[in-house]
Short mmCIF file of C-alpha atoms (C1' of nucleotides) in Angstrom, two decimals:
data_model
loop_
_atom_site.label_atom_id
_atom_site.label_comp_id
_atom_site.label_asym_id
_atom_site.label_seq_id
_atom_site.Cartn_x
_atom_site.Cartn_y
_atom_site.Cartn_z
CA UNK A 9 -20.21 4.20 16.06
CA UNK A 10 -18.42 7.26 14.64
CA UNK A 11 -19.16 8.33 10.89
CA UNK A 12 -16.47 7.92 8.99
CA UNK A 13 -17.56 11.58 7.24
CA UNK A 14 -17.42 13.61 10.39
CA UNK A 15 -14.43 11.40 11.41
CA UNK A 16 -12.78 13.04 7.79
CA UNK A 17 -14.09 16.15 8.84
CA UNK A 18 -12.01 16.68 11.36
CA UNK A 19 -9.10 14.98 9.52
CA UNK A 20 -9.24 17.59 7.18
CA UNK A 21 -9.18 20.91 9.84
CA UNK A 22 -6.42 18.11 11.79
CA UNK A 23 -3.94 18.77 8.58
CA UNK A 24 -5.04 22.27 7.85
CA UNK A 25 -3.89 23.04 11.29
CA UNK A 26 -0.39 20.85 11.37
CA UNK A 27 0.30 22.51 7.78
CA UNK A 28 0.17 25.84 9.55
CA UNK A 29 2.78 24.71 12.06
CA UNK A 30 4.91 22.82 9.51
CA UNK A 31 4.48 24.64 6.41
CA UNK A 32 6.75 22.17 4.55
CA UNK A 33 4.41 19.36 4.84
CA UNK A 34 2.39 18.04 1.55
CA UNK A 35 -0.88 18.76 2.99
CA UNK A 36 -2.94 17.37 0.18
CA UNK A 37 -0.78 14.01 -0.23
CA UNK A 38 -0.78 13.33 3.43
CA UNK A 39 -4.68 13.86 3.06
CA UNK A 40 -5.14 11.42 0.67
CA UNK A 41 -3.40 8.61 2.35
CA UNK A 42 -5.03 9.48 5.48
CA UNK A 43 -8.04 9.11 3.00
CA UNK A 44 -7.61 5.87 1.97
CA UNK A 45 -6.66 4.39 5.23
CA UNK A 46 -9.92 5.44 6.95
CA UNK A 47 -11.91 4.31 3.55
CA UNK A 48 -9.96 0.49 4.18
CA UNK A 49 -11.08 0.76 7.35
CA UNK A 50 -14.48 1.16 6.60
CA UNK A 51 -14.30 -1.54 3.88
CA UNK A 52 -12.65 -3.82 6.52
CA UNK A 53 -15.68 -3.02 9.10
CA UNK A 54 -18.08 -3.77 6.50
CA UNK A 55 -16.29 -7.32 5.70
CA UNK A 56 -15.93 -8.04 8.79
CA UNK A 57 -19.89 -7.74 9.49
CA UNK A 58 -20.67 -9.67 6.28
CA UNK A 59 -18.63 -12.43 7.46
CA UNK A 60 -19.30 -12.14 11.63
CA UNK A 61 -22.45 -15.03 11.02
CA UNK A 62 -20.35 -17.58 9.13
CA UNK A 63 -17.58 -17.29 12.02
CA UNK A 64 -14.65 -16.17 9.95
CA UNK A 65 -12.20 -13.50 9.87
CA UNK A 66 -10.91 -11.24 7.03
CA UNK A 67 -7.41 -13.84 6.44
CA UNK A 68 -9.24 -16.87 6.67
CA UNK A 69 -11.92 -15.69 4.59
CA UNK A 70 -9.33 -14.21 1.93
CA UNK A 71 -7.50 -17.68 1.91
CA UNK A 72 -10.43 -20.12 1.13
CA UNK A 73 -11.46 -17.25 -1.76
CA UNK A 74 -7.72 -17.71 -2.96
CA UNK A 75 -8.15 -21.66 -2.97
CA UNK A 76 -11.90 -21.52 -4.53
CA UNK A 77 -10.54 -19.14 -7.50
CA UNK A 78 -7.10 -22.03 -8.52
CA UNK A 79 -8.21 -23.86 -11.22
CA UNK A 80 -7.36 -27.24 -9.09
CA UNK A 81 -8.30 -26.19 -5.68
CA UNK A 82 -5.35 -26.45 -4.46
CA UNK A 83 -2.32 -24.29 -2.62
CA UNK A 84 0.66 -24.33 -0.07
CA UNK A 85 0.78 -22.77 2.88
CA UNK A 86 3.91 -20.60 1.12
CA UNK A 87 2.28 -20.00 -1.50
CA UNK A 88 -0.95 -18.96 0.46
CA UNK A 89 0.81 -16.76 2.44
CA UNK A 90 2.37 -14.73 -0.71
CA UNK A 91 -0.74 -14.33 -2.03
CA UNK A 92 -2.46 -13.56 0.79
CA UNK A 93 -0.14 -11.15 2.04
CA UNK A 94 0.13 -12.98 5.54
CA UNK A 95 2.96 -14.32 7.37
CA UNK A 96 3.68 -18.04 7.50
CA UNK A 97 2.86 -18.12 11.38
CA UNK A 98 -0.48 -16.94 10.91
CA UNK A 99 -1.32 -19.00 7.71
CA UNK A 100 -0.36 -22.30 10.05
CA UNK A 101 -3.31 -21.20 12.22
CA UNK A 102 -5.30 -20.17 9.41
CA UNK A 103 -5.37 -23.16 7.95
CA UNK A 104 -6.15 -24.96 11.19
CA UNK A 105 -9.07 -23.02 11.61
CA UNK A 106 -10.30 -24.17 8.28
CA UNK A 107 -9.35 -27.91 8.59
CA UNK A 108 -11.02 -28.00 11.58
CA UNK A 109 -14.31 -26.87 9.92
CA UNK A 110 -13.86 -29.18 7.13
CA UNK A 111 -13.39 -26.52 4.47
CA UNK A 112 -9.57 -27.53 3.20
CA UNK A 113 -7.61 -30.35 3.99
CA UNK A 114 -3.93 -31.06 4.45
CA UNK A 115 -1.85 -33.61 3.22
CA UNK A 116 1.89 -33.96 2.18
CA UNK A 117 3.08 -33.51 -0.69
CA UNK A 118 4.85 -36.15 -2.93
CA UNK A 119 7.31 -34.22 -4.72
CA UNK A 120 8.46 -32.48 -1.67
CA UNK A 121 8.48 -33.33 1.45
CA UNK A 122 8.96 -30.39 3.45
CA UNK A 123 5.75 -29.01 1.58
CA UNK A 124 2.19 -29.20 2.97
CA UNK A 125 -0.53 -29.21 0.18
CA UNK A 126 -3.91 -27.62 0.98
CA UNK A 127 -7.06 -28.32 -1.12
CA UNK A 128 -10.24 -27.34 -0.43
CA UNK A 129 -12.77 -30.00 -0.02
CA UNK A 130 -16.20 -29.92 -1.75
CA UNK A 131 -18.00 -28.39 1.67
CA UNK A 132 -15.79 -25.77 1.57
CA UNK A 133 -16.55 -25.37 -2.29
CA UNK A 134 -20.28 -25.15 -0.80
CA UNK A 135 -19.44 -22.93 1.59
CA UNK A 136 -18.25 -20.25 -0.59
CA UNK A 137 -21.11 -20.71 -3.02
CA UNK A 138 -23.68 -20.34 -0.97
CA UNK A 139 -22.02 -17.31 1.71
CA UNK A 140 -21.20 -15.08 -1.42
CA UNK A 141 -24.21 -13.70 -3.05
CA UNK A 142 -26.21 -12.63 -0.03
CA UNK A 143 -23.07 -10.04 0.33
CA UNK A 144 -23.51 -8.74 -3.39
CA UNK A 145 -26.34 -6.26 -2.44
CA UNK A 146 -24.12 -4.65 -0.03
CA UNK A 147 -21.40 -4.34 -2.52
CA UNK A 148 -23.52 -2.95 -4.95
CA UNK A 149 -24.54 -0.07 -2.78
CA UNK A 150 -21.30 0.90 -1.93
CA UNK A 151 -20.80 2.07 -5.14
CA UNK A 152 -24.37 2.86 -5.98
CA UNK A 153 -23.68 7.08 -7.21
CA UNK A 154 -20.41 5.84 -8.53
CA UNK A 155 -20.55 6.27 -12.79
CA UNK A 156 -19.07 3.53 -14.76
CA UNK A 157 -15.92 6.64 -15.35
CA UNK A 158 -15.77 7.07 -11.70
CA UNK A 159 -15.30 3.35 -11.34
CA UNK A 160 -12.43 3.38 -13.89
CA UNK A 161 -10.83 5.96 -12.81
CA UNK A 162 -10.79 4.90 -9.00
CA UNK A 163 -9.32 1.53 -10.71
CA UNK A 164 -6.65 3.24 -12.58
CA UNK A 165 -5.62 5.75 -10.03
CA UNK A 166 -4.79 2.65 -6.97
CA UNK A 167 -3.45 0.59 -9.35
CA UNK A 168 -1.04 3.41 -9.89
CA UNK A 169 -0.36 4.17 -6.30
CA UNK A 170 0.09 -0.22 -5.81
CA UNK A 171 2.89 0.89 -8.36
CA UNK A 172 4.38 3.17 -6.43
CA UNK A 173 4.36 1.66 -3.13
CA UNK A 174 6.14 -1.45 -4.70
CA UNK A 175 9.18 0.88 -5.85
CA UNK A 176 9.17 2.86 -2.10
CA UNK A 177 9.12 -0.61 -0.28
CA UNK A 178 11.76 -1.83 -3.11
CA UNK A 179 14.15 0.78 -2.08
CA UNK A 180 13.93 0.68 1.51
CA UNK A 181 12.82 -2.80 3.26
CA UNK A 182 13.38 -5.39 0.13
CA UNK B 9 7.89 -9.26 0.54
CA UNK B 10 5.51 -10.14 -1.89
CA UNK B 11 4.59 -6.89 -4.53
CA UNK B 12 1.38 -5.18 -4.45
CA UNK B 13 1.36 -5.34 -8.17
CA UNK B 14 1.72 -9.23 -8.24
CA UNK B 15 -0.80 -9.56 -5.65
CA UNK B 16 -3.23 -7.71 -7.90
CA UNK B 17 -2.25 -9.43 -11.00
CA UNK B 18 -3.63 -12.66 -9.06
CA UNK B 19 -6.31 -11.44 -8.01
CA UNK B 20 -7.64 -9.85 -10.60
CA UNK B 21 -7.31 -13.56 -12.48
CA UNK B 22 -9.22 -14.83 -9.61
CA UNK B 23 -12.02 -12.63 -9.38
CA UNK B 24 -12.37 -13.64 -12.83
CA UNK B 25 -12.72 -17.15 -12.64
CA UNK B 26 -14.98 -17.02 -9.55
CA UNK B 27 -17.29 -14.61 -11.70
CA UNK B 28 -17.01 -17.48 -14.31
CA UNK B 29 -18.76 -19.69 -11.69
CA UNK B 30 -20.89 -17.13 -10.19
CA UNK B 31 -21.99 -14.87 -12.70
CA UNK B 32 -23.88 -12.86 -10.24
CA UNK B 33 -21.35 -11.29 -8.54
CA UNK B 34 -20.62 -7.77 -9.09
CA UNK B 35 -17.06 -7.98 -10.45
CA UNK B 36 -16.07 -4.81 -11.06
CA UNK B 37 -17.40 -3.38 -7.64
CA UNK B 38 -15.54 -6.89 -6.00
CA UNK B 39 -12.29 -5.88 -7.63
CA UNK B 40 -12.26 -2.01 -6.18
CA UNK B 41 -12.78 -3.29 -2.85
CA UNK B 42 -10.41 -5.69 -2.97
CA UNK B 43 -7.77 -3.07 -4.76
CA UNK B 44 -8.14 -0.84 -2.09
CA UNK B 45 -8.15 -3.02 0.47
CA UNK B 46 -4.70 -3.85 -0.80
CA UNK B 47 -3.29 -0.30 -0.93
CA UNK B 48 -4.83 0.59 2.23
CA UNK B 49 -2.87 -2.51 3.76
CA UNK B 50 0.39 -0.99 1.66
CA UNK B 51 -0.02 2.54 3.00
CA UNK B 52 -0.20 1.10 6.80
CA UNK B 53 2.72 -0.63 6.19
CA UNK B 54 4.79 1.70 4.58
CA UNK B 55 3.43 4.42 7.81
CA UNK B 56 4.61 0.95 9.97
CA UNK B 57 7.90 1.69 8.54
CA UNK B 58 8.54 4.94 9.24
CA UNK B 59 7.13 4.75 12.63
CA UNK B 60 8.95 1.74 13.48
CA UNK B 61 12.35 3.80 14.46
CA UNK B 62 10.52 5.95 16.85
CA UNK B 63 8.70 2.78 18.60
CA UNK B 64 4.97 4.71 17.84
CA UNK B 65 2.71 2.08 16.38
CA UNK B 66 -0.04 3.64 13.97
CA UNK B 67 -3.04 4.02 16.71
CA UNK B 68 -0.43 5.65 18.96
CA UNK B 69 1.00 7.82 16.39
CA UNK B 70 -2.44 9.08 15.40
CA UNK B 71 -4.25 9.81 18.67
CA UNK B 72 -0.40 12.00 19.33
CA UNK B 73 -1.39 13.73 15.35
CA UNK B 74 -4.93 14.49 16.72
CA UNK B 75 -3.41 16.05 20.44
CA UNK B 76 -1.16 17.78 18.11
CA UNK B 77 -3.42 19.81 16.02
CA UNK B 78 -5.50 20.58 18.40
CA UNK B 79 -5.44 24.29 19.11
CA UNK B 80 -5.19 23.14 22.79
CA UNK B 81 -3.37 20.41 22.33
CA UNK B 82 -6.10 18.30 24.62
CA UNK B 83 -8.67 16.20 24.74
CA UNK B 84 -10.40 13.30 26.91
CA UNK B 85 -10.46 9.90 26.29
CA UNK B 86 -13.57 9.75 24.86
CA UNK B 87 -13.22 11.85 22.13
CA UNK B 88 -10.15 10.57 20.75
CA UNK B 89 -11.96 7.34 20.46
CA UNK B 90 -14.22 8.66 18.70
CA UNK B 91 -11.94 11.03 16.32
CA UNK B 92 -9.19 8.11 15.99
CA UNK B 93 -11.77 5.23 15.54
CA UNK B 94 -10.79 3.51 18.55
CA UNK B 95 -12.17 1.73 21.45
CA UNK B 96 -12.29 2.53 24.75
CA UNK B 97 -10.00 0.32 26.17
CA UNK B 98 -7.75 0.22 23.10
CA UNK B 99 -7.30 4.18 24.32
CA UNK B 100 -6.31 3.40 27.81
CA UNK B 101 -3.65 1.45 26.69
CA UNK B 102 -2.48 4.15 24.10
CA UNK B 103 -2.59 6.55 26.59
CA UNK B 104 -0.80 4.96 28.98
CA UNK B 105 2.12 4.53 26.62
CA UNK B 106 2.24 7.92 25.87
CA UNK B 107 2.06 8.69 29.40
CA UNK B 108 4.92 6.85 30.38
CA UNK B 109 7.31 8.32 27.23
CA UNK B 110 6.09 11.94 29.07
CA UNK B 111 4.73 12.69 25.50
CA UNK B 112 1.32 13.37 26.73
CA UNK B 113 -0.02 13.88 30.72
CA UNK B 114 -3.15 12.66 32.16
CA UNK B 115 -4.88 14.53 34.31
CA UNK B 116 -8.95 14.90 36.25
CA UNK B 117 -11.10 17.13 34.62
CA UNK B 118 -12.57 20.04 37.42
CA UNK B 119 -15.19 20.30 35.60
CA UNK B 120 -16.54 16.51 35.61
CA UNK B 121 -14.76 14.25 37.71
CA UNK B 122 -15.50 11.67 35.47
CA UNK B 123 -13.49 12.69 32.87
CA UNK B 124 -9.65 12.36 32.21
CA UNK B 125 -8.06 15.41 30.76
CA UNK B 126 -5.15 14.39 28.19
CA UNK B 127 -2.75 16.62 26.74
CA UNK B 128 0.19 17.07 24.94
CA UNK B 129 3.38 17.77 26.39
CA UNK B 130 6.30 20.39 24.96
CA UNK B 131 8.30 17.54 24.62
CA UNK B 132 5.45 15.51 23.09
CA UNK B 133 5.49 18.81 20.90
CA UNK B 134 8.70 18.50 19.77
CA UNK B 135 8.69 14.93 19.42
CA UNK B 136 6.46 15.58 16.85
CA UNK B 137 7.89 18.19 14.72
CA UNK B 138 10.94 16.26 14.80
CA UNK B 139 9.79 13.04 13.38
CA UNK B 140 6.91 14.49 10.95
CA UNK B 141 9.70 16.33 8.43
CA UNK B 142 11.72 12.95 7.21
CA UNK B 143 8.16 11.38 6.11
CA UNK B 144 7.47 13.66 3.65
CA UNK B 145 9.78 12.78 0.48
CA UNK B 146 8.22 9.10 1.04
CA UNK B 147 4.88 10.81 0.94
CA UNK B 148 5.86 12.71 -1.98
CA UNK B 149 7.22 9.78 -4.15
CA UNK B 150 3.95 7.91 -2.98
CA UNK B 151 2.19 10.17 -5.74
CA UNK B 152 4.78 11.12 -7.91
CA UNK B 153 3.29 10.64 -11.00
CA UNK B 154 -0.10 11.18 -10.03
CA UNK B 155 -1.25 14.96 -12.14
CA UNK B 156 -2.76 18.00 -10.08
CA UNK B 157 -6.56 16.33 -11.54
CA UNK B 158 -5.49 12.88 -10.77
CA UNK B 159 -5.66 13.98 -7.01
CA UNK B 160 -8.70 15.81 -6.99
CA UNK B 161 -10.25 12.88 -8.50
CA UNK B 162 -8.82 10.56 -6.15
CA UNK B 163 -10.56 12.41 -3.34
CA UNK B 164 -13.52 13.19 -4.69
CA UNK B 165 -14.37 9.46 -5.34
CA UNK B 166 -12.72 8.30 -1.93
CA UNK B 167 -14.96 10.70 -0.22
CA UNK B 168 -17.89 9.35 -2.32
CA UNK B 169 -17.49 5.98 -1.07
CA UNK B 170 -17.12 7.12 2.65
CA UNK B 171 -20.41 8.54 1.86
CA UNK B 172 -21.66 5.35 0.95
CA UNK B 173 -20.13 3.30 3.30
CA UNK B 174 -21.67 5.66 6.15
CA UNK B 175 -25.38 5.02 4.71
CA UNK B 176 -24.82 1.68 4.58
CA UNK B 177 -23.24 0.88 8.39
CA UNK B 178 -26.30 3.47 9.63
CA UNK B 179 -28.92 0.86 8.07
CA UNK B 180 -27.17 -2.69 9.65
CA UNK B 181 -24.77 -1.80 12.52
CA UNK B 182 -25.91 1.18 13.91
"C1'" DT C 18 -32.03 13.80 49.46
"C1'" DA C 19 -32.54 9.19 47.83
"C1'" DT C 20 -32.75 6.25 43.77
"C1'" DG C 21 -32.22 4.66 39.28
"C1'" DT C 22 -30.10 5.62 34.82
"C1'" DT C 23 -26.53 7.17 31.97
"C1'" DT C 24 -21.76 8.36 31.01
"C1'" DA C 25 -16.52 7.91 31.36
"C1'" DC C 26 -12.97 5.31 32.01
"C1'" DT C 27 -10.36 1.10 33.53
"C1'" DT C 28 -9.47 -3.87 34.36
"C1'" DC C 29 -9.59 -8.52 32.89
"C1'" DA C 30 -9.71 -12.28 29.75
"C1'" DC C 31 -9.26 -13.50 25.26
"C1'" DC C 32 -8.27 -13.42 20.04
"C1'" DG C 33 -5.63 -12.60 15.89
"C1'" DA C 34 -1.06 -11.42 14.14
"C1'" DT C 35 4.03 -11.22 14.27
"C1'" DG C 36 9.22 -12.25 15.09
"C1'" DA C 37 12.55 -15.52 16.57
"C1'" DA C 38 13.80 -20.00 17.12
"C1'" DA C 39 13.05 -25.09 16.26
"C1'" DT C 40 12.47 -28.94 13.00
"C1'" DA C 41 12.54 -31.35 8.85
"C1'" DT C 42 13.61 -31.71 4.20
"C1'" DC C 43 15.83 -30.56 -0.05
"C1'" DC C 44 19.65 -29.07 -3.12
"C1'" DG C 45 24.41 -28.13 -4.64
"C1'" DC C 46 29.10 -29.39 -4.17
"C1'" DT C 47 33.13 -32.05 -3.07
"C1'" DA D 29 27.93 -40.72 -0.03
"C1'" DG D 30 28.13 -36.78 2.96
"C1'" DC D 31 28.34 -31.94 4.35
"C1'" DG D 32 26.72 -27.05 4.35
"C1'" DG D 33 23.42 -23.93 3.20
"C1'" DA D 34 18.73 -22.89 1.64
"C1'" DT D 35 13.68 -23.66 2.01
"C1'" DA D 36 9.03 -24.98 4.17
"C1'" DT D 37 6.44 -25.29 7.96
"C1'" DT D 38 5.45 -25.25 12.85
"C1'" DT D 39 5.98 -23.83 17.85
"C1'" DC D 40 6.54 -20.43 21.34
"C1'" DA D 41 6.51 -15.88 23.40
"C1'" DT D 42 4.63 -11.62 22.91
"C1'" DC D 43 1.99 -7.57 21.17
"C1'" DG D 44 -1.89 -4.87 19.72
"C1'" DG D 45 -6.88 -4.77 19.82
"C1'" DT D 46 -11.68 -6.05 21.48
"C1'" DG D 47 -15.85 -7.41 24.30
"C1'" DA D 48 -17.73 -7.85 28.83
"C1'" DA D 49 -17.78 -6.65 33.36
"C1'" DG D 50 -16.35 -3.38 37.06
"C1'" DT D 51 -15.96 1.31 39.24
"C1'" DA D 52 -16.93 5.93 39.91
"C1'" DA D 53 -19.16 10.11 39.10
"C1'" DA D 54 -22.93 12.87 37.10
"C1'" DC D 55 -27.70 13.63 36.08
"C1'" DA D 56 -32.70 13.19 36.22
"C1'" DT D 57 -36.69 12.71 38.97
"C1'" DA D 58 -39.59 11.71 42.42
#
DNA sequence: TATGTTTACTTCACCGATGAAATATCCGCT
DNA sequence: AGCGGATATTTCATCGGTGAAGTAAACATA
């Protein structure tokens, strides 16, 4: 498997190169997001592996998390999918996948009809409890050099670029 | 569309309460992850955008971005899996949409049979240069209020953590 | 030069994700 | 009460990406 350093490497002579070409081009910006899209890659990989053995995916995973964390267990699929930044196809299979392990239910709701209500069940409750801490280690490590400033300032700095993208994506696909 | 900044607002309260039930977890370290997991996700969507109206999905448009600034303007197979973090077959099917927009040519290699010589085409060229230019005020407002330091410390630490992720992935999935 | 191993790429079968359309229910208005 | 539009979820067709097996050429060595 490539290393994501060399694979920067070459990212960075890539833009040094295209910036010659197309002098207008914000070199160092474009850097950065190609940055942080080869870093979410890497965090994806690494998810992914943590969670190969117990059978899930990133979305599923990410959905029973969101349904462990509500006070009352409980969540619909619209809501889920908000959250979750998924589309309601996908949740609809998502949730299958977890009913069928026995991790959530689904049941209708009584206010509204047209709603579905999820709830995860006490397996699923075990579930999560016991496949989370073997994957702290691994967390830890990945930001083993990191000072407790470096760890605030990476926090501050993509909370402020969240902000931005919401006003870009605001502006132009609302 | 749900906001980034909502998204994180959620999650943030979640992380909390699951730390709340398993103090163990590193919460902090959880949280970065998780943040830029969710900006990385942002970023590909906002690229999504922009590439949308020239029918390039993102590993299409990059393996075109590495032929591009290539001094040569070619490569093989092979090594664009490697530079684009791709797999093999994933690359046959890029390439042959390339191929059939005449962006790029495939052609044998003399100098092992083996190997399939892809490059760049003038018109892939100009393809290029034409749809590069109207990204760049999006990529500009992406950091707009970010200072001349709050860059340099954005890549230093993302560069730190590709570190880190590369020493972990060598010890488990290598 | 014959043989087994490695390398490079492609084909095939499948999985996860998405957009468009279908279905069912709810809500506001007359 | 009943009609029209909005909302919630599912189904279907399709796309992008991946693992496993297939093919072809190169290399190593005996």
């Amino acid at each position: 498997m490539a290393k994501l350093t060399t694979c920067i490497d070459l990212m960075d002579e890539g833009i040094d190169r295209v910036s010659q070409i197309i002098p207008t081009m914000p070199a160092a910006e474009a850097r950065l997001c190609r940055l942080l899209l080869m870093v979410g890659e890497g965090i994806d990989q690494e998810l992914a592996f943590k969670l190969k053995p117990h059978k899930l995916n990133h979305s599923e995973f990410l959905t029973l998390m969101i349904l462990y964390s509500r006070p009352d267990g409980s969540s619909t699929p619209g809501e889920l999918c908000e959250f979750a930044t998924q589309g309601a196809t996908n949740m609809t299979r998502i949730a299958n996948a977890l009913a069928r392990r026995g991790l959530i239910t689904r049941g209708a709701s009584a206010a509204d009809r047209r709603r579905v209500v999820i709830r995860i069940t006490a397996a699923g409750r075990r579930f999560v409890k016991e496949m989370l801490p073997p994957m702290f280690p691994r967390i830890d490590t990945m930001f083993d050099n990191f000072s407790a400033t470096d760890k605030r300032h990476l926090d501050r700095l993509l909370r402020k670029l969240a902000g931005n993208l919401d006003r870009l994506s605001e502006h132009s696909h609302p």
